[in-house]
Tab-separated table of C-alpha atoms in Angstrom:
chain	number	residue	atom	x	y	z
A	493	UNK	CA	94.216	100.722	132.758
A	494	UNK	CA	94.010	98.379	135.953
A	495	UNK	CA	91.066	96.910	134.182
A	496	UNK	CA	92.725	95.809	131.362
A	497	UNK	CA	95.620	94.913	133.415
A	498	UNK	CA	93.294	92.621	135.338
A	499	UNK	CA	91.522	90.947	132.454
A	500	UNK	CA	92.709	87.072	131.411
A	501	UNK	CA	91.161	85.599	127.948
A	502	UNK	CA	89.441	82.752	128.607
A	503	UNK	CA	91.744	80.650	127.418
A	504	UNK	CA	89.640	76.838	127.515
A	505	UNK	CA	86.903	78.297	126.400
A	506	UNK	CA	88.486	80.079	123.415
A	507	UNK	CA	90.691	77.179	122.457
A	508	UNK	CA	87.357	74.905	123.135
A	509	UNK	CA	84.994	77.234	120.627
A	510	UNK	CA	88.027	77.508	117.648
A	511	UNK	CA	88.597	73.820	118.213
A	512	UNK	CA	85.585	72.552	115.669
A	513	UNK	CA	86.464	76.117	113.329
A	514	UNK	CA	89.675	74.501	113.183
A	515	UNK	CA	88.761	70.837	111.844
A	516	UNK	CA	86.026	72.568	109.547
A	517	UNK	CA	88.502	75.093	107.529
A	518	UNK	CA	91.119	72.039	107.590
A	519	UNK	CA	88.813	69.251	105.943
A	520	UNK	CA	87.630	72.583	103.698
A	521	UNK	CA	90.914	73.106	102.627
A	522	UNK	CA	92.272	69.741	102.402
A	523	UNK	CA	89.750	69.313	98.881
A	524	UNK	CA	91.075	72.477	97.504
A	525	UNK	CA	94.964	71.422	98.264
A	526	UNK	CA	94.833	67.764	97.348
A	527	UNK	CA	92.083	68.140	94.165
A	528	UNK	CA	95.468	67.737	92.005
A	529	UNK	CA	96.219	64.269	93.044
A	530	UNK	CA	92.532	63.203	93.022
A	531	UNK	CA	90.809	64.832	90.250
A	532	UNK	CA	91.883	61.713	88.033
A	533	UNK	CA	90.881	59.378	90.295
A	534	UNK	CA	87.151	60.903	91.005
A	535	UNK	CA	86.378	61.513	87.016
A	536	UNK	CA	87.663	60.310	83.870
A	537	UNK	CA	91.629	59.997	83.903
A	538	UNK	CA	91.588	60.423	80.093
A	539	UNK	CA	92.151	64.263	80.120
A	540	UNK	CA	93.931	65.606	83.416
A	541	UNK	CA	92.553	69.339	82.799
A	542	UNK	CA	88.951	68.003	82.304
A	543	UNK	CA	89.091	66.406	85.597
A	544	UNK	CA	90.422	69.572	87.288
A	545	UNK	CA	87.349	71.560	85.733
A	546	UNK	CA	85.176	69.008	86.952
A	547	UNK	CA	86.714	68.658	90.318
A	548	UNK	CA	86.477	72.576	91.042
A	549	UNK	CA	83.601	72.430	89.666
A	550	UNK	CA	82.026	69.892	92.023
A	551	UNK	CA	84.019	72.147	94.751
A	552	UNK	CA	82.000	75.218	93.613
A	553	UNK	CA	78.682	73.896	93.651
A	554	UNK	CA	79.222	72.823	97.313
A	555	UNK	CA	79.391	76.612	98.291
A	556	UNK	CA	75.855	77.389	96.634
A	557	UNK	CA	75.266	74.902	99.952
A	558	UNK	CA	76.580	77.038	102.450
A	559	UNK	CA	73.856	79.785	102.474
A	560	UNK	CA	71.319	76.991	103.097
A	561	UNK	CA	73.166	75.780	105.663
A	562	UNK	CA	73.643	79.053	106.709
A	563	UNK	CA	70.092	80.086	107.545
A	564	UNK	CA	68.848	76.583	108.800
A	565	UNK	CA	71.566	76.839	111.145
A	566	UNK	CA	71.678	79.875	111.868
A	567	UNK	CA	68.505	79.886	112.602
A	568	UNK	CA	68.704	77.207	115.015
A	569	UNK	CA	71.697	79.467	116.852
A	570	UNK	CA	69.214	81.859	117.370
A	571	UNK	CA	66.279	79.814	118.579
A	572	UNK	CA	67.854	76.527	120.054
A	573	UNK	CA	71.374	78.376	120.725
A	574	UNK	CA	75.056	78.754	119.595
A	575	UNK	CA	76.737	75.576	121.115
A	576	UNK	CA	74.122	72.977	119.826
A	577	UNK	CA	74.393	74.010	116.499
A	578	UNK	CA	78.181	74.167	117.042
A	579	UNK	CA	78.343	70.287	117.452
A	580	UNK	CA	75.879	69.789	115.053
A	581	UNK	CA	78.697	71.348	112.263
A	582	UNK	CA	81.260	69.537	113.721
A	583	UNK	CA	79.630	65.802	113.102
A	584	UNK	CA	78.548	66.865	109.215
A	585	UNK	CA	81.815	68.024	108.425
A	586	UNK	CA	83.610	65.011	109.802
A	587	UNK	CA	81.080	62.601	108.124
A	588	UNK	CA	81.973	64.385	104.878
A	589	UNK	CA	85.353	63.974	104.929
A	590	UNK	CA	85.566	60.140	106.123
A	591	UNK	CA	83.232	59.459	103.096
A	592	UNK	CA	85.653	61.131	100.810
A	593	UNK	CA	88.528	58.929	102.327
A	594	UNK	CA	87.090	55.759	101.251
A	595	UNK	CA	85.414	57.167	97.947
A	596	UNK	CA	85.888	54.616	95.035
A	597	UNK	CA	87.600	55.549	92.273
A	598	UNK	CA	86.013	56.474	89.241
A	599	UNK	CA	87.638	53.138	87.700
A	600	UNK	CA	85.794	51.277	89.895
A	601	UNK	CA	82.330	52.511	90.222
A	602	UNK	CA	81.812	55.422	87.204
A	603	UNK	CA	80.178	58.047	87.719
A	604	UNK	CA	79.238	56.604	90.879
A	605	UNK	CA	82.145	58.024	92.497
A	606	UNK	CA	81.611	61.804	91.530
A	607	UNK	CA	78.094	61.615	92.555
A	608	UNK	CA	79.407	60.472	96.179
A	609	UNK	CA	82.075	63.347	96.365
A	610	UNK	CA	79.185	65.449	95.417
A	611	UNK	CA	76.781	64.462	98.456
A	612	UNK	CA	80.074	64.203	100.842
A	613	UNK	CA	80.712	68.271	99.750
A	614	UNK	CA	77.049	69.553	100.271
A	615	UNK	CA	77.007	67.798	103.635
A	616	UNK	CA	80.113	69.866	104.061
A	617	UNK	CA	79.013	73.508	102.694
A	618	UNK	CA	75.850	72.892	104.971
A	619	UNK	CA	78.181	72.274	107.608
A	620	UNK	CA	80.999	75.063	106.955
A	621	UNK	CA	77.651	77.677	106.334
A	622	UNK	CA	76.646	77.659	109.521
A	623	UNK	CA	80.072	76.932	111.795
A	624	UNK	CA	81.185	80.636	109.751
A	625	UNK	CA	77.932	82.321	111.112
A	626	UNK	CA	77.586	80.438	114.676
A	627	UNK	CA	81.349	80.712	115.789
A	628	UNK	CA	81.745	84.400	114.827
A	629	UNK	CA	78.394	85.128	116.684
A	630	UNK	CA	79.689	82.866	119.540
A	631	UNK	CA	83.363	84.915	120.059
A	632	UNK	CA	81.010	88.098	119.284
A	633	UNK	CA	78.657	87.317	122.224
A	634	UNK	CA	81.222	86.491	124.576
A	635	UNK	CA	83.590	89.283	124.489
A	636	UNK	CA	83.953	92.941	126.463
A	637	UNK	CA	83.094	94.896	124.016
A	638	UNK	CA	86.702	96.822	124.306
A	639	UNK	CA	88.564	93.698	123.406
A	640	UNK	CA	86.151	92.285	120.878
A	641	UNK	CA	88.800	92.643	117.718
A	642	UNK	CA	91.156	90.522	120.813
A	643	UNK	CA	88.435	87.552	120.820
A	644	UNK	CA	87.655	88.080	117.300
A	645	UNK	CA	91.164	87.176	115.802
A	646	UNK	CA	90.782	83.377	117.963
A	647	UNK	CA	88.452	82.512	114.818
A	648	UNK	CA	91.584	83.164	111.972
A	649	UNK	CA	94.171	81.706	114.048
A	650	UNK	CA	92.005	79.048	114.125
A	651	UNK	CA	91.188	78.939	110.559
A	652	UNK	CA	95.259	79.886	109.727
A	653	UNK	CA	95.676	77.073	111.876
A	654	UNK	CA	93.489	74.432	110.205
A	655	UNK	CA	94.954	75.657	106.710
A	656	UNK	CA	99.149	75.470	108.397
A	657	UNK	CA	98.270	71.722	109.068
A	658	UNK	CA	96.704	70.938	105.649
A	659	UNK	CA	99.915	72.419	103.715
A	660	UNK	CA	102.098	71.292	106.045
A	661	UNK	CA	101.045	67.665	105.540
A	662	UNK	CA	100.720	68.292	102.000
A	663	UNK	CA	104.647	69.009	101.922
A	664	UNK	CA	105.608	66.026	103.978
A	665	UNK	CA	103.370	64.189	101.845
A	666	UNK	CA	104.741	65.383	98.686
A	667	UNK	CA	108.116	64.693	100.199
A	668	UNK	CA	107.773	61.369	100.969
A	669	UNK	CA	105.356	59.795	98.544
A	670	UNK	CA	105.872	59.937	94.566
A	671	UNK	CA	103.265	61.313	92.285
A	672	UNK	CA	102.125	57.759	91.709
A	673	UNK	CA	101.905	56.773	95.266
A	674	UNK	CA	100.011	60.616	96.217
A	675	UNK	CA	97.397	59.823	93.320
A	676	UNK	CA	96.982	56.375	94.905
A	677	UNK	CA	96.359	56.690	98.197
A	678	UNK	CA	97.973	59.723	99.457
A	679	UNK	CA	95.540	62.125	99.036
A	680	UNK	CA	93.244	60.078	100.811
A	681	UNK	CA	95.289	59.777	104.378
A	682	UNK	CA	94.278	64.202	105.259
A	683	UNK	CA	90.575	63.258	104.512
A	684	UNK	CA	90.705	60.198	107.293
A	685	UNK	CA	92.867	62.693	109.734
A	686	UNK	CA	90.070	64.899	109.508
A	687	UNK	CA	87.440	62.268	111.023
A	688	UNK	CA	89.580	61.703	113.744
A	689	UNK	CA	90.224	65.673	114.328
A	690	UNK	CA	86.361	65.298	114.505
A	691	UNK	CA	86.141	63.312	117.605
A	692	UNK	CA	88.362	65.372	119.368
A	693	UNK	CA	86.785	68.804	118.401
A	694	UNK	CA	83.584	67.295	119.481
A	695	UNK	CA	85.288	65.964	122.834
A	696	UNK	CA	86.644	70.015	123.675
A	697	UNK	CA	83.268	71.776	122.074
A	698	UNK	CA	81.018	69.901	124.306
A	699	UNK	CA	82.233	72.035	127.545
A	700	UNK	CA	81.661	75.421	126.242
A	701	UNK	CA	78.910	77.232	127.711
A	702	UNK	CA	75.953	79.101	126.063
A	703	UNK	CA	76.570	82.950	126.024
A	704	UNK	CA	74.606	85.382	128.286
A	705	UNK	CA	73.403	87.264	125.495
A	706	UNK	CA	71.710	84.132	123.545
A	707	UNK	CA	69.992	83.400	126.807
A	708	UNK	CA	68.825	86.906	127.395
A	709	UNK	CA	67.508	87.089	123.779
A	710	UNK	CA	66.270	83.230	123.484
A	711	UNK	CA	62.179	84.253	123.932
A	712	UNK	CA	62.821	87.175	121.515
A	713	UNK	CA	64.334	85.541	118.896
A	714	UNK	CA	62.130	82.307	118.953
A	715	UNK	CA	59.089	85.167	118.219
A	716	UNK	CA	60.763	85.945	115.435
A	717	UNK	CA	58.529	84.887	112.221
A	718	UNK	CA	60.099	85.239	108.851
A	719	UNK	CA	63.081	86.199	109.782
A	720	UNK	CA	65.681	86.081	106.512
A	721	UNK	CA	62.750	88.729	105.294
A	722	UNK	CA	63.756	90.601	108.341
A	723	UNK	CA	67.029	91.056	108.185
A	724	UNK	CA	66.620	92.733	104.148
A	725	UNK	CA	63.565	94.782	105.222
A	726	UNK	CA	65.035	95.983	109.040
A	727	UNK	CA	68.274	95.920	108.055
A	728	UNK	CA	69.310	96.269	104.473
A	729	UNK	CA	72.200	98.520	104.650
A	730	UNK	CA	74.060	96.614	107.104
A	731	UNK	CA	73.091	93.403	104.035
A	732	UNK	CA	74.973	95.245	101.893
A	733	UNK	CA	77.695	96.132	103.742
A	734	UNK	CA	78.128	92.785	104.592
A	735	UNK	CA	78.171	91.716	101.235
A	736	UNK	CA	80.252	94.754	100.226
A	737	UNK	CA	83.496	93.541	102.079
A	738	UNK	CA	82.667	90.157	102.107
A	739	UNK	CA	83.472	89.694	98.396
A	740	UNK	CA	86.468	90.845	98.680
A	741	UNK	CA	87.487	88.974	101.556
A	742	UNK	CA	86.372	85.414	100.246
A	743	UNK	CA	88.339	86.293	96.744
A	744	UNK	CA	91.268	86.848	99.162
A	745	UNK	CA	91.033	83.739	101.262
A	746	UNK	CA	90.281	81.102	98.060
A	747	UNK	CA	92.755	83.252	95.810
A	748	UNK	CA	95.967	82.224	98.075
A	749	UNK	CA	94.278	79.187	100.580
A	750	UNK	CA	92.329	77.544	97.334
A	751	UNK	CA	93.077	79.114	94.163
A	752	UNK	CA	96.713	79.941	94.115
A	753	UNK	CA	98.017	76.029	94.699
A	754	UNK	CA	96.876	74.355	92.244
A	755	UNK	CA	97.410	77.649	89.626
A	756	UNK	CA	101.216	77.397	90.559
A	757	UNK	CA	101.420	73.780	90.216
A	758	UNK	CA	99.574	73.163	86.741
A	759	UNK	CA	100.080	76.596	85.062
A	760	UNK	CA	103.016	78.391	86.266
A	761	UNK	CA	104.949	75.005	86.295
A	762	UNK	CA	105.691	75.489	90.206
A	763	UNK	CA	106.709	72.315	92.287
A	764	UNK	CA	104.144	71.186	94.707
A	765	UNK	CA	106.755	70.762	97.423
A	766	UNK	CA	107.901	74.924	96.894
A	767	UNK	CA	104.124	75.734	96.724
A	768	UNK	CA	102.883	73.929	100.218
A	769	UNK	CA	106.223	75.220	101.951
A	770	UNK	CA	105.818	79.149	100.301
A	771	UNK	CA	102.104	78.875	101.650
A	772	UNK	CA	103.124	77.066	105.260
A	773	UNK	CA	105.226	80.077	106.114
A	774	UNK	CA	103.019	82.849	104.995
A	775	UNK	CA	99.940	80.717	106.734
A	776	UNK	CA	102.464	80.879	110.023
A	777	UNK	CA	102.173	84.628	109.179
A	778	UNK	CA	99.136	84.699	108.838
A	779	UNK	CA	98.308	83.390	112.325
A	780	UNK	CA	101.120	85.136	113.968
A	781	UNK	CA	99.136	88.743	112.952
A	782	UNK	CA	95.906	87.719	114.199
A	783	UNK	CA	96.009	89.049	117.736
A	784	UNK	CA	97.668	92.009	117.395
A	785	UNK	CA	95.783	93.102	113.906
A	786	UNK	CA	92.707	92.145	116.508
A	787	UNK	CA	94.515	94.583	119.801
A	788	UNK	CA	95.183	96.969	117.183
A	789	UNK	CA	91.340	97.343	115.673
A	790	UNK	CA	90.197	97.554	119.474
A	791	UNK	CA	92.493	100.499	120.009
A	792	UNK	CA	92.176	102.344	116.800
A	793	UNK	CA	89.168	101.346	114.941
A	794	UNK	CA	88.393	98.631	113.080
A	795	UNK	CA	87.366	101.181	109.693
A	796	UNK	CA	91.111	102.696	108.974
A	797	UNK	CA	92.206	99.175	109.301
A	798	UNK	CA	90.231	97.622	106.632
A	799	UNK	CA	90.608	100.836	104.556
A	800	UNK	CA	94.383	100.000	104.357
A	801	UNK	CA	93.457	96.091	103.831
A	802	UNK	CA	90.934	97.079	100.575
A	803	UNK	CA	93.637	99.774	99.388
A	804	UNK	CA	96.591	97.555	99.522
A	805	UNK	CA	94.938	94.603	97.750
A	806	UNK	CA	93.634	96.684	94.853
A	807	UNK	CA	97.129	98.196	94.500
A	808	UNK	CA	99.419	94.840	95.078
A	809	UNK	CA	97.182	91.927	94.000
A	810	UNK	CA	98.340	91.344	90.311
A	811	UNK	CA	102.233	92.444	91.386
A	812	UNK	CA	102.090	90.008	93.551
A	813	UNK	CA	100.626	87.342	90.843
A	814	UNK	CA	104.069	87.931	88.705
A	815	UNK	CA	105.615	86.266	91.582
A	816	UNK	CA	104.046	82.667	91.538
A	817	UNK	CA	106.460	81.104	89.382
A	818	UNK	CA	108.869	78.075	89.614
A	819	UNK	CA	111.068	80.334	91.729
A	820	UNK	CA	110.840	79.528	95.335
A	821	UNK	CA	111.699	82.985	96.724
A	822	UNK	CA	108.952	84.388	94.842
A	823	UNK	CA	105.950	82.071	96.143
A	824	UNK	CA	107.233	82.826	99.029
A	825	UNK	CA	106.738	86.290	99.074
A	826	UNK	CA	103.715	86.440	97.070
A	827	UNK	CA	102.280	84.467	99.746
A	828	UNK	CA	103.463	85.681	102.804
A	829	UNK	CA	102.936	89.487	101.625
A	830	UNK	CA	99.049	88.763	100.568
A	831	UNK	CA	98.637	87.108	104.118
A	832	UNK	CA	100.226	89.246	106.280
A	833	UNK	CA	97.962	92.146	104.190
A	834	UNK	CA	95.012	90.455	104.281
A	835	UNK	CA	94.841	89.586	108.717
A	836	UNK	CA	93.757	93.561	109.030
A	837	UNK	CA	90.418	91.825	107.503
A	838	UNK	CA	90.440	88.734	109.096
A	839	UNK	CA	91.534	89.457	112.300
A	840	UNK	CA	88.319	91.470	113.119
A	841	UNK	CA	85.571	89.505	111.048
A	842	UNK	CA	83.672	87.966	113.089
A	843	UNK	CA	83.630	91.374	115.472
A	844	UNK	CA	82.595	93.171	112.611
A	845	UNK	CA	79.605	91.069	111.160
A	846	UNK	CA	78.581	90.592	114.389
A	847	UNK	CA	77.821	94.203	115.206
A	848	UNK	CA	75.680	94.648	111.944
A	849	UNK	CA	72.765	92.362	113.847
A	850	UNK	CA	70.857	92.522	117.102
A	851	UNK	CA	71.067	88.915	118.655
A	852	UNK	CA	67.866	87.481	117.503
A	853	UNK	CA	68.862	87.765	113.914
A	854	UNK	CA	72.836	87.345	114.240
A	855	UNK	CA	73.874	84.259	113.470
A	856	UNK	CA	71.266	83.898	110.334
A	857	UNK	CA	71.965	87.353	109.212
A	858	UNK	CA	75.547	86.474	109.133
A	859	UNK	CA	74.806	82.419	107.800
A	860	UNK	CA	72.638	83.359	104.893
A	861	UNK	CA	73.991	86.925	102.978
A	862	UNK	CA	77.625	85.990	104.661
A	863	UNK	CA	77.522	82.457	102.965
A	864	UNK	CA	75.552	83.526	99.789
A	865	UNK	CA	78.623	86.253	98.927
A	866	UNK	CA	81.320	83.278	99.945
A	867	UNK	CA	79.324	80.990	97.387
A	868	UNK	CA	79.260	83.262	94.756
A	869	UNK	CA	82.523	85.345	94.742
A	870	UNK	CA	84.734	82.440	96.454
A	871	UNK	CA	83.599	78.948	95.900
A	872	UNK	CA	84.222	80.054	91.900
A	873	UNK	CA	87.392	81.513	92.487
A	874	UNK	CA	89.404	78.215	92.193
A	875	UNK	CA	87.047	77.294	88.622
A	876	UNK	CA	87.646	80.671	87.603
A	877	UNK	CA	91.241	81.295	88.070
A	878	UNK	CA	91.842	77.570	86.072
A	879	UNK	CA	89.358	78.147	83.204
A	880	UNK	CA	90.404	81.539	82.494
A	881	UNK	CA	94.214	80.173	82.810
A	882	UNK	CA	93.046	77.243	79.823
A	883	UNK	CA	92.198	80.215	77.833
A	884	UNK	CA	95.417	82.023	78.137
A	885	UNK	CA	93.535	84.376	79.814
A	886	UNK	CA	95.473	83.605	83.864
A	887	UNK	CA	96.123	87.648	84.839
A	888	UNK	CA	92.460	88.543	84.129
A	889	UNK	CA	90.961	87.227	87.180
A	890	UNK	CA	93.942	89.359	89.515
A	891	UNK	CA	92.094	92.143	87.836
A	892	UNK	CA	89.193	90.757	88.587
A	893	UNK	CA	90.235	90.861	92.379
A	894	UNK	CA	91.787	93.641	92.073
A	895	UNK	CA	87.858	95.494	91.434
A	896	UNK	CA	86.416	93.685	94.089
A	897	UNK	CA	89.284	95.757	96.111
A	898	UNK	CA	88.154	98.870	94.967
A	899	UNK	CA	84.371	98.044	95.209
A	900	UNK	CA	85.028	97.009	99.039
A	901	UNK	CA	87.520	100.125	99.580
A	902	UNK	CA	83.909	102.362	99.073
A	903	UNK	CA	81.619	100.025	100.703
A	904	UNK	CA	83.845	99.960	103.650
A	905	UNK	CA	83.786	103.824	104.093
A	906	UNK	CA	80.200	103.810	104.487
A	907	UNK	CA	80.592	101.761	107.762
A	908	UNK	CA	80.237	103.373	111.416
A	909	UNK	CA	83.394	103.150	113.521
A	910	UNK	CA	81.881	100.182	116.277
A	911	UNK	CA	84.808	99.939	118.554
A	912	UNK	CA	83.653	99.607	121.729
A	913	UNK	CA	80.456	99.316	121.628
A	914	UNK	CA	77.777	96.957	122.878
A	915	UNK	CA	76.135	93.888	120.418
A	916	UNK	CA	72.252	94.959	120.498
């Protein structure tokens, strides 16, 4: 008790680590948000739902990026270390987004200009595949292992940050600028924030230290040789497991960070200012949980936790779709609920995958299966949810969601109870 009386979170170094998490999952989201305004402007402006497809399309195939950036980093977390490859994310993500600020139009160049927001996104997914793996291994490493689930929730609030300041700006922007003016050059002025959010993430990231266990493991893990074979034929339940609840989380963060926005707006007939302001407060929610979902997993377990997080999910997911309609009260429950639900997941993540590896394999064990489940299940989620909406077909895929929920509810009893204990 006096021990944990006597403990202070390293505060700077926290804050200094979620810093470049934060710009990554803000220029991330910012494409997702904004792709309403600029679809028309990137592709052909003759047929508005076209460019959508296309746009989430283009969005999509950036994920299949992420698991290659996921194991080239990650592998150079292991070998070179965590905070190199740290900055490294940070200047590919912020290169990305700059180049889509002052991306031609499709008027003005063709298909010129789709081709561009295609290289600007895989220099992103390369980026966003291995900040996911490195950061989570990073608040992993550095942690007591009783207040792991504590460290662990810094990466969401982070990330819940990043996503409050994205729909936040997307309200004042849809506030203050027309449709006209938004399509123009609104959707442009989050993209060029995001370069300069770059600099200073870089500017706070550079004073982090390397952890203890990276240095104790360095030799080890350079020995390694072949070492994505390693983690399927050394560890292939804890691959599975992984990918087990990992579907089901990455359906839940695109479904109501990615998904849900745009749905509201061009099916449900929702206004974009109700949307961003129904997803700012259950995103202030959302971060609000993190800690104490994170205190609460080091106290009880992290397993009954996301037991109640798969359960709930399966149970609420399309009741909650009935709400996104035109009706403000509605979004704002249908986002705030699904949030507030889905931080017993979050708030423990990168705890959780980082106890299914020993060091020398973390952060690519956690890049590559982590990244190839997100590109998959979530980077088609937005695509998904809109073709299947063009068919009249828009409550299938909360069904859809809804399985993954049950799927994850039985992977997720197969996993040992690791509170406590010490990263191998």
């Amino acid at each position: 008790m006096t021990q944990t009386a006597r403990h202070r979170l390293p505060i700077r170094q926290l804050v200094a680590a979620s810093a470049g998490n934060t710009l990554e999952w803000f220029d991330w989201t910012i494409f997702a948000t904004f792709s309403v305004y600029f679809a028309t402007e990137v592709f052909p402006a003759g047929n508005s739902t076209a460019a959508q497809v296309n746009t989430f399309a283009t969005y999509a195939l950036a994920f299949f990026f992420r698991p290659l950036g996921g194991v080239l980093l990650g592998r150079f977390a292991d070998t070179r270390g965590r905070k190199p490859a740290m900055l490294l994310t940070i200047v590919l993500m912020a290169v990305g987004s700059v180049l889509i600020a002052v991306l031609p139009t499709f008027e003005q160049v063709g298909w010129f200009s789709p081709a561009l927001l295609l290289l600007a996104r895989i220099a992103q997914g390369i980026s966003l595949g291995g900040e996911v793996s490195n950061a989570s291994a990073y608040l992993g490493e550095i942690a007591p292992p009783e207040r792991r689930g504590r460290y662990s929730s810094f990466f969401y609030i982070s990330t819940g940050a990043a996503v409050l300041s994205a729909t936040v700006l997307g309200f004042v922007l849809a506030r203050t600028l027309d449709k006209a003016d938004m399509t123009s050059y609104g959707w442009r002025l989050p993209f060029l924030l995001g370069g300069v959010f770059g600099l200073i993430a870089l500017w706070l990231r550079r004073t982090i230290p390397e952890t203890e266990l990276f240095r104790s493991r360095r030799d080890s893990a350079q020995r390694v040789r072949n070492p994505l074979w390693r983690t399927l034929r050394d560890h292939p339940r804890a691959v599975g497991q992984l990918i087990g609840f990992s579907m089901l989380s990455t359906l839940c963060y695109y479904t109501f960070f990615s998904a849900l926005t745009p749905f509201a707006v061009t099916t449900r007939g929702a206004d974009p200012a109700d949307v961003f302001l129904a997803l700012s407060i259950g995103t202030a929610v959302f971060i609000a949980l993190q800690y104490p979902m994170g205190a609460a997993a080091d106290r009880f377990g992290r397993k009954p936790q996301l037991l109640v997080w798969a359960a709930l999910i399966a149970v609420l997911i399309v009741p909650l779709s009935l709400l996104v309609t035109p009706n403000l009260g509605g979004l704002i429950v249908a986002f705030t609920v699904g949030l507030a639900i889905y931080t017993a997941m979050t708030s423990v993540a990168p705890a959780l995958m980082s106890e299914l590896f020993p060091t020398e394999l973390r952060a690519l064990g956690i890049g590559a299966w982590y990244n190839l489940t997100v590109a998959v299940f979530g980077g088609t989620a937005p695509l998904l949810i809109s073709a299947l909406a063009g068919a009249g077909l828009q409550n299938v895929f909360f069904y859809y969601v809804a399985g993954a929920a049950v799927i994850a509810f039985f992977v997720i009893r197969t996993l040992p109870e690791t509170k406590g204990s010490e990263l191998a």
